[in-house]
CSV table of C-alpha atoms and ligand atoms in Angstrom, one decimal:
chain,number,residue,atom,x,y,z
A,1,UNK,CA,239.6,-170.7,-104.3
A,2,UNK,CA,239.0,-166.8,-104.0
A,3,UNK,CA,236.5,-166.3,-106.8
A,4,UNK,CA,233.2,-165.9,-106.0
A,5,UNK,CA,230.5,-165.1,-109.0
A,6,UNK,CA,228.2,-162.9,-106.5
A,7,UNK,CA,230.8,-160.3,-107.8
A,8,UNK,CA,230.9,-160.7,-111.7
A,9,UNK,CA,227.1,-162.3,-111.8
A,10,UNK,CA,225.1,-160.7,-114.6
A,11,UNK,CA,228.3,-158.9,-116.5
A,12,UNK,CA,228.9,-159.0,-120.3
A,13,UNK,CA,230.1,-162.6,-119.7
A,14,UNK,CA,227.5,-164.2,-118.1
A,15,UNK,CA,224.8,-162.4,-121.0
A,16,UNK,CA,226.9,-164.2,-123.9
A,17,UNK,CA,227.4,-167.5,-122.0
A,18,UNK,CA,223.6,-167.5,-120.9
A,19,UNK,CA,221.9,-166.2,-124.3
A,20,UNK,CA,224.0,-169.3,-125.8
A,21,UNK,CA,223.2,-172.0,-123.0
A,22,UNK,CA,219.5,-171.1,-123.7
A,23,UNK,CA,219.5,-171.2,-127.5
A,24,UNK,CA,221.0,-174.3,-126.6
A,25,UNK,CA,218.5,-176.1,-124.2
A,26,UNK,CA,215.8,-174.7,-126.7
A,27,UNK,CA,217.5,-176.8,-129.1
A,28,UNK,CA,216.9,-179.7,-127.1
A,29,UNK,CA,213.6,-179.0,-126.4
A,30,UNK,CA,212.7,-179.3,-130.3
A,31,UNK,CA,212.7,-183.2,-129.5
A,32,UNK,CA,210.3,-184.7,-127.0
A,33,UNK,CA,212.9,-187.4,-125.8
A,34,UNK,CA,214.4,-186.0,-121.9
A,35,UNK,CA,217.8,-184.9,-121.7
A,36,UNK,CA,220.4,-184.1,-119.0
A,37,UNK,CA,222.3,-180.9,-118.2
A,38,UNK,CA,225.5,-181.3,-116.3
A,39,UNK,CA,227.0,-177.9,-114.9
A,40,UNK,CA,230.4,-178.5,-114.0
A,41,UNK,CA,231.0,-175.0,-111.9
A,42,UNK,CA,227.9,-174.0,-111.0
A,43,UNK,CA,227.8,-170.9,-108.7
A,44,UNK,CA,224.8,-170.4,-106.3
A,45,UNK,CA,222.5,-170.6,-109.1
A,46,UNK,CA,220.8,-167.0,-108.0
A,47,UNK,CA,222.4,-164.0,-107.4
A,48,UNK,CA,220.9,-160.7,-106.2
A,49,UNK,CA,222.1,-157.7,-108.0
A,50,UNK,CA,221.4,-155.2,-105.1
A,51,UNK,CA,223.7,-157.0,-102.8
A,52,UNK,CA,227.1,-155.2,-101.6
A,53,UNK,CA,229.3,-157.7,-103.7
A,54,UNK,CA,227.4,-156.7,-107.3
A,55,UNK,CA,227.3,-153.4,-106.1
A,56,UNK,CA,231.0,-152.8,-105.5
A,57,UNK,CA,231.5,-154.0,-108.9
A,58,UNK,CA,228.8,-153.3,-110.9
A,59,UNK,CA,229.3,-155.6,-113.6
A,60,UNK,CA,225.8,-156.0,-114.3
A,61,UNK,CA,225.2,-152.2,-114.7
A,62,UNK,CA,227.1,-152.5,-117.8
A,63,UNK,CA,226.0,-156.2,-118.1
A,64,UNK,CA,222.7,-157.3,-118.0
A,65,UNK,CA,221.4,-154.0,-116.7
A,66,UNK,CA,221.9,-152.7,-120.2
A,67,UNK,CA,219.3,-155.2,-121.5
A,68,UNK,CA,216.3,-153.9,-119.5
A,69,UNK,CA,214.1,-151.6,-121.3
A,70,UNK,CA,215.0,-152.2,-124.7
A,71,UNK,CA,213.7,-154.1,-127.5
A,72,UNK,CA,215.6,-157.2,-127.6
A,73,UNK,CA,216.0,-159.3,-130.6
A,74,UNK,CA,214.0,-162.6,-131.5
A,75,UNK,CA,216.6,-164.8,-130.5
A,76,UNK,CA,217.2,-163.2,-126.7
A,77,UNK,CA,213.3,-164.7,-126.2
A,78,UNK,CA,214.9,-167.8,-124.7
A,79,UNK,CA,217.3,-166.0,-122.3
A,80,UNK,CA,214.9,-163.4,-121.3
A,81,UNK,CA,212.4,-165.6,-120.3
A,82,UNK,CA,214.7,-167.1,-117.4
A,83,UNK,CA,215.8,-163.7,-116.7
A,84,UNK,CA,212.0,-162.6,-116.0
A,85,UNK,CA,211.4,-165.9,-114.6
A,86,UNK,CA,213.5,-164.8,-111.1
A,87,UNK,CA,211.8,-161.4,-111.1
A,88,UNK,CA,208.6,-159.7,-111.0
A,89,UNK,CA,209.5,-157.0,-113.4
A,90,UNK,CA,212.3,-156.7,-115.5
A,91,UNK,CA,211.9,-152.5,-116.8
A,92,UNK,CA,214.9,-150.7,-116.4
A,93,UNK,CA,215.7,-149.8,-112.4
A,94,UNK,CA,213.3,-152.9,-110.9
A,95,UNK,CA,215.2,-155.8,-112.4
A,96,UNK,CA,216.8,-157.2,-109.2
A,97,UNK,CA,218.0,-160.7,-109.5
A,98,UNK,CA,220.0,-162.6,-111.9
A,99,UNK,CA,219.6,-166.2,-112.5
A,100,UNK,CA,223.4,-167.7,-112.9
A,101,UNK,CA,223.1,-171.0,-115.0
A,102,UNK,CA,221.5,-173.3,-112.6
A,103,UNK,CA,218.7,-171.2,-112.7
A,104,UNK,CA,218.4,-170.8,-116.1
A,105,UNK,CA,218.5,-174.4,-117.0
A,106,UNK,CA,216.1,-175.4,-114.2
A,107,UNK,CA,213.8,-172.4,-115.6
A,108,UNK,CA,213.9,-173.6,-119.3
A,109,UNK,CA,214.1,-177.1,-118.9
A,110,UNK,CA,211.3,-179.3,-119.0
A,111,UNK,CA,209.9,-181.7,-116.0
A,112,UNK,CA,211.4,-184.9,-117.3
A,113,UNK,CA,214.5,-183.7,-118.1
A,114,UNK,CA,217.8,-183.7,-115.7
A,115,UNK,CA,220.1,-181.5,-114.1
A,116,UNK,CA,223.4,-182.4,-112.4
A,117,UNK,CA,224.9,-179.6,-110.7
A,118,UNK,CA,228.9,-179.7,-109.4
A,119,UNK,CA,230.2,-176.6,-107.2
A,120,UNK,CA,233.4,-177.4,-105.3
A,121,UNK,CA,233.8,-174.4,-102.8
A,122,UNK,CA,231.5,-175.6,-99.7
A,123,UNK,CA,229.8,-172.6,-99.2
A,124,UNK,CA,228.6,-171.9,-102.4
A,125,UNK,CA,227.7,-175.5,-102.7
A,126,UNK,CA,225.5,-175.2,-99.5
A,127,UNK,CA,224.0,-172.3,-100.9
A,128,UNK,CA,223.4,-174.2,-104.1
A,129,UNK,CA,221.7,-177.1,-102.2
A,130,UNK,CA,219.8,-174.7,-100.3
A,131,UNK,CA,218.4,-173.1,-103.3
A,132,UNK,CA,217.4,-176.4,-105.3
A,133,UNK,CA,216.2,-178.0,-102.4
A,134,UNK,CA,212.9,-180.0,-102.4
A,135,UNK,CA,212.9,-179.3,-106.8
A,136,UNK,CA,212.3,-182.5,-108.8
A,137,UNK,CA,214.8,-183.3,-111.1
A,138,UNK,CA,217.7,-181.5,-109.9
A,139,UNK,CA,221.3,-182.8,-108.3
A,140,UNK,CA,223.8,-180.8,-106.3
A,141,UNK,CA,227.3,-182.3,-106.0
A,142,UNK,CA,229.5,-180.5,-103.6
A,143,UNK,CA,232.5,-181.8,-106.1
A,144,UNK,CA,235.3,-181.2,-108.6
A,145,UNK,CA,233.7,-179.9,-111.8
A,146,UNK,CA,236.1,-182.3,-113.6
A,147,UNK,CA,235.7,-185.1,-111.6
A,148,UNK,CA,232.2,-184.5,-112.6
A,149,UNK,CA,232.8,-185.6,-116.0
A,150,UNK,CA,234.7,-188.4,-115.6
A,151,UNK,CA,231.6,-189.4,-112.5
A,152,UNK,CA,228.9,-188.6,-114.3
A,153,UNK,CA,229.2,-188.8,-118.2
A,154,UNK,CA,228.0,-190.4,-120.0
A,155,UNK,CA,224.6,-189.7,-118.6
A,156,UNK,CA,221.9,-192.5,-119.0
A,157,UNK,CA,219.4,-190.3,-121.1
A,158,UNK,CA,222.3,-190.1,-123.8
A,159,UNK,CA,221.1,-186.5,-125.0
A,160,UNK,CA,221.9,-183.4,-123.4
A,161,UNK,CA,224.7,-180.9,-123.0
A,162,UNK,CA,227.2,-179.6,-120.5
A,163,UNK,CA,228.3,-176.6,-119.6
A,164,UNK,CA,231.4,-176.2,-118.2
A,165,UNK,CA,232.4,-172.8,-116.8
A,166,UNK,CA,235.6,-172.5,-114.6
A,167,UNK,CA,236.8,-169.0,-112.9
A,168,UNK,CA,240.0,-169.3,-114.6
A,169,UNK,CA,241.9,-168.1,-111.4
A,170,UNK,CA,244.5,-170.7,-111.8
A,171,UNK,CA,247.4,-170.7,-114.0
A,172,UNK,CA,246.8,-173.7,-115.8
A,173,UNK,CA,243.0,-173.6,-116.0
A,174,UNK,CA,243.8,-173.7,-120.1
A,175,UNK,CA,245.4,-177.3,-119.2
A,176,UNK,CA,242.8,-178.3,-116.5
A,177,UNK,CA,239.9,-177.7,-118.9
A,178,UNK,CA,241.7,-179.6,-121.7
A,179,UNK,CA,242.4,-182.5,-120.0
A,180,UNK,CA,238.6,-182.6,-118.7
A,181,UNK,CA,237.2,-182.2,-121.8
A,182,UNK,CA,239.2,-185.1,-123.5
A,183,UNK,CA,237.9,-187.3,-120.4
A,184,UNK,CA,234.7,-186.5,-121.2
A,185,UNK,CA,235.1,-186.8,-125.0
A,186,UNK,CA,236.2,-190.2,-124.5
A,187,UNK,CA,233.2,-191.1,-122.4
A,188,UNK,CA,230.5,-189.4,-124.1
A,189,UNK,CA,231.6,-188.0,-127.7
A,190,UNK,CA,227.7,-187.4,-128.8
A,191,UNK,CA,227.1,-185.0,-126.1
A,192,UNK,CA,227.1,-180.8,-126.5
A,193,UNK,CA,229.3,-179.3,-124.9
A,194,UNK,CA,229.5,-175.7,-124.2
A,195,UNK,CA,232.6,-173.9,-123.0
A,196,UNK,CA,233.3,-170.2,-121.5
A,197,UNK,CA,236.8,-169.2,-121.9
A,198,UNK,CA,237.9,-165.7,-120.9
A,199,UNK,CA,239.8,-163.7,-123.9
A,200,UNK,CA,242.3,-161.4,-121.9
A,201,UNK,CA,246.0,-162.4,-124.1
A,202,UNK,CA,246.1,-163.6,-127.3
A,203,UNK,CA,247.9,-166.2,-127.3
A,204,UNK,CA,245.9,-168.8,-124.6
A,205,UNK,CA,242.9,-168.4,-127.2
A,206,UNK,CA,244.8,-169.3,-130.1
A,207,UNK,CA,246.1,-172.3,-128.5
A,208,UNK,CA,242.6,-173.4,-127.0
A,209,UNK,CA,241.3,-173.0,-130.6
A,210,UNK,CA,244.0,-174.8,-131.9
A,211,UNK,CA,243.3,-177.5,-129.3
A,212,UNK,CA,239.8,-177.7,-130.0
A,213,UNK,CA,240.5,-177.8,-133.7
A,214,UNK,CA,242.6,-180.9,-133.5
A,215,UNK,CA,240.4,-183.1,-130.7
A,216,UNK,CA,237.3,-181.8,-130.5
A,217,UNK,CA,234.8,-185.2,-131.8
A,218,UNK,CA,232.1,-183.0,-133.4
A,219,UNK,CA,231.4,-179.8,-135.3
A,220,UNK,CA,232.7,-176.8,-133.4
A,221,UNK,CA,231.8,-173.4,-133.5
A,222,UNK,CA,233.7,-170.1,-130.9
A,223,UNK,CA,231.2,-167.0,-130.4
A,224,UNK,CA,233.3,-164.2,-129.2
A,225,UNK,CA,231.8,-161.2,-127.7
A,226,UNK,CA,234.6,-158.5,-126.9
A,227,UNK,CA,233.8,-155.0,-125.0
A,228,UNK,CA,237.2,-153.2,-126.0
A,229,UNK,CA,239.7,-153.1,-128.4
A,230,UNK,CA,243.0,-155.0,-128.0
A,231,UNK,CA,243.9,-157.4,-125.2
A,232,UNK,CA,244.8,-156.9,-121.7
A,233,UNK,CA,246.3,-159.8,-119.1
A,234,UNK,CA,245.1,-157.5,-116.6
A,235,UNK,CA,241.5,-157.2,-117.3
A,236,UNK,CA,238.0,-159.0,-119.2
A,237,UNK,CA,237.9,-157.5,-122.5
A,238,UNK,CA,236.0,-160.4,-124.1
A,239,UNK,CA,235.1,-163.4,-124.0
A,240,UNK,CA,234.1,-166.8,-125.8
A,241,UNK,CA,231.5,-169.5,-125.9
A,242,UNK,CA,232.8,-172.7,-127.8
A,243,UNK,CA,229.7,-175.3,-128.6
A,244,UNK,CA,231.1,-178.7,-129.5
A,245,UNK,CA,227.7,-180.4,-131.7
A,246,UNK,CA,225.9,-177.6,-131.5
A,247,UNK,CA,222.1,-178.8,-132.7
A,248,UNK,CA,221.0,-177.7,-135.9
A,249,UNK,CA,220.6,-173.7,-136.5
A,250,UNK,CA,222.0,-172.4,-133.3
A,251,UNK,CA,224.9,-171.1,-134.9
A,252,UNK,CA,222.7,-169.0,-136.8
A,253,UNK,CA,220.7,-168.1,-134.2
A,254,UNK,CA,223.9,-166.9,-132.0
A,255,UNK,CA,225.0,-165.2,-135.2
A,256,UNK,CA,222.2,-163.3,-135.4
A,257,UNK,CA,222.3,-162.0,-131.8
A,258,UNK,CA,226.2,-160.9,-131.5
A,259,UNK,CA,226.1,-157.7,-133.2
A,260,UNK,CA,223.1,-156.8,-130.7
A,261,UNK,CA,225.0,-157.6,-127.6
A,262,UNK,CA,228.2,-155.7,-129.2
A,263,UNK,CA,226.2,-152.9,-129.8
A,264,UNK,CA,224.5,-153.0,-126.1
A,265,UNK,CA,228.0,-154.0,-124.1
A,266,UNK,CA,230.9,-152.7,-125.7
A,267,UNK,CA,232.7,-150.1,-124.0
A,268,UNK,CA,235.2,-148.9,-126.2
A,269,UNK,CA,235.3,-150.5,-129.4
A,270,UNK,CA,236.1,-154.1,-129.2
A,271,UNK,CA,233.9,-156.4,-131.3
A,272,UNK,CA,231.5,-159.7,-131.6
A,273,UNK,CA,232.4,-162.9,-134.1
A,274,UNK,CA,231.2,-166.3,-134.7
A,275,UNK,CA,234.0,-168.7,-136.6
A,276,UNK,CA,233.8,-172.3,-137.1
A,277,UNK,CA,236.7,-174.3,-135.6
A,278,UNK,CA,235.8,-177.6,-136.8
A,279,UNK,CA,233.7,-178.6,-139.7
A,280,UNK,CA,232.8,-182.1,-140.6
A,281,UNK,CA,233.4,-181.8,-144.4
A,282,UNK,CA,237.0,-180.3,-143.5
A,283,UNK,CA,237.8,-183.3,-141.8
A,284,UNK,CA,236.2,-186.2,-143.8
B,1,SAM,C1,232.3,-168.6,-113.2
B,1,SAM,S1,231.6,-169.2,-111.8
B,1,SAM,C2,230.3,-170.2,-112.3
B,1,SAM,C3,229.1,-169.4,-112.8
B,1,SAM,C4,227.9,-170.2,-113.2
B,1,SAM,N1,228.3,-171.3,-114.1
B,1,SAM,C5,226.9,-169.3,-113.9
B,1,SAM,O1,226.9,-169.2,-115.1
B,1,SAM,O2,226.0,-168.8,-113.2
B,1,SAM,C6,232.8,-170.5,-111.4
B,1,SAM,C7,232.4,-171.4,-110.2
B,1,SAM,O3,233.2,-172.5,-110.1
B,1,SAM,C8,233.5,-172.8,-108.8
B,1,SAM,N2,234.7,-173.6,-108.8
B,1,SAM,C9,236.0,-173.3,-108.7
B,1,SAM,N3,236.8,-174.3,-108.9
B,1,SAM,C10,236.0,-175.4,-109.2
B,1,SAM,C11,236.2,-176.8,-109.5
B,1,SAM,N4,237.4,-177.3,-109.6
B,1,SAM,N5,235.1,-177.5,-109.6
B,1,SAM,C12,233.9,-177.1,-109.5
B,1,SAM,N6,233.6,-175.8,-109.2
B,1,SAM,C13,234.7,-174.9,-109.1
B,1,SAM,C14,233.6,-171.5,-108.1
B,1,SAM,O4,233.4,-171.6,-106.7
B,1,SAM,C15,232.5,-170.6,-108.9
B,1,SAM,O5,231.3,-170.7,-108.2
């Protein structure tokens, strides 16, 4: 386990997975009934963009970065807030620390609700703890994010959604995550589900989408964000969010936002889409 998100926190990625995860827990939030949030990889849940392993990247200088200053589109609001909620100003130059998804969940979530957090490399789960510790409502599991699902799903509240977010260092993490995700399917089928997926060759999307297509147990829509043209094995030009039962008019909502984050990320060309993989009247 060599990847750490210290270097990558607040890039192009994490804006698209995080502006989805919180139109998603706002979502939730329209009903008054608690839910859970299960993270599967969660990271140190804060991450401080001055530090010498953002710096030597500087992912979120064409990331996050970006964002500061400008006027941001309605449906950002969610995203924003948990971005200003780790900082006391966000203007362009002062915003200093990012809030990786434990963060954000734990900033837009509500008191009753619950979140179970899985990070498997010990330090970064230490950190994790460290961070969370003493906060109501909040688990750290120093685990296997798919052992998590089989562990922990269904959870008891029965509403909720979980994220999972792997660093697709190994070879098979396409197989991994496919397996997981029909042992959680199996447990919980009512559940969101919201799944980052890295587009770098052509081909491992297409047969992730195909995949999804055939198994996933709910509507399914892919919102895919990419910062150049083409595809590259050797580098992140884009990447996707995949929502299995994504509540009512988020799709719209993420629609609305991609040309915005296209427009604010892209490097050199590249290009933002939201397609439906799996419609209920399609398959009834
Ligand atoms: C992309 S980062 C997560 C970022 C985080 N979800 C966020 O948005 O702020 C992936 C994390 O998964 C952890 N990890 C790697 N393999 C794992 C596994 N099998 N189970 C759980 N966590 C794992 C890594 O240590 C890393 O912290």
């Amino acid at each position: 386990m060599n990847y750490r998100h210290r270097y990558h926190a607040g890039g192009f990625h994490d804006v698209l997975k995080h502006t989805v995860l919180a139109l998603l827990i706002e979502a939730l939030k329209r009903k008054d009934t608690p839910f859970c949030a299960l993270d599967t990889h969660a990271g140190i849940g804060l991450y401080d963009l001055r530090d010498e392993a953002a710096e030597k990247t500087g992912e979120a200088a064409d990331g996050v970065l970006r964002l500061a200053g400008q006027v941001l589109p309605f449906e950002l609001g969610p995203y924003w807030a948990a971005v200003k909620s780790v900082n006391q100003r966000v203007k362009a130059g002062a915003l200093r620390w990012y809030p990786g998804s434990p963060r954000l969940l734990r900033a837009l979530m509500r008191e009753g609700d619950r979140l179970l957090l899985a990070e498997l490399h010990p330090e970064d789960a230490a950190t994790l703890r460290a961070e969370f510790a003493g906060e109501p409502g909040v688990t750290v599991r120093e685990m296997d994010g798919y052992t998590a699902l089989k562990a922990l799903l269904p959870p008891e509240e029965r509403r909720g959604v979980v994220l999972i977010d792997p660093p697709f260092e190994a070879k098979d993490e396409f197989v991994q995550l496919q397996r997981g995700l029909a042992d959680a399917w199996r447990r919980w089928p009512t559940g969101v589900y919201a799944i980052w997926y890295p587009i770098k060759g052509c081909a491992p999307v297409d047969a992730f989408h195909a995949f999804l297509k055939q198994h996933a147990p709910a509507e399914t829509f892919a919102a895919e964000l990419r910062i150049h043209d083409g595809y590259s094995e050797a580098h992140l030009n884009g990447c996707g969010m995949a929502v299995v039962n994504p509540p009512w008019k988020v799709d719209e909502q993420v629609a609305n936002v991609l040309p915005f984050l296209h427009r604010t990320l892209a490097r050199s060309g590249g290009g933002s889409e939201l397609n439906w993989l799996v419609r209920e009247k399609d398959r009834a």
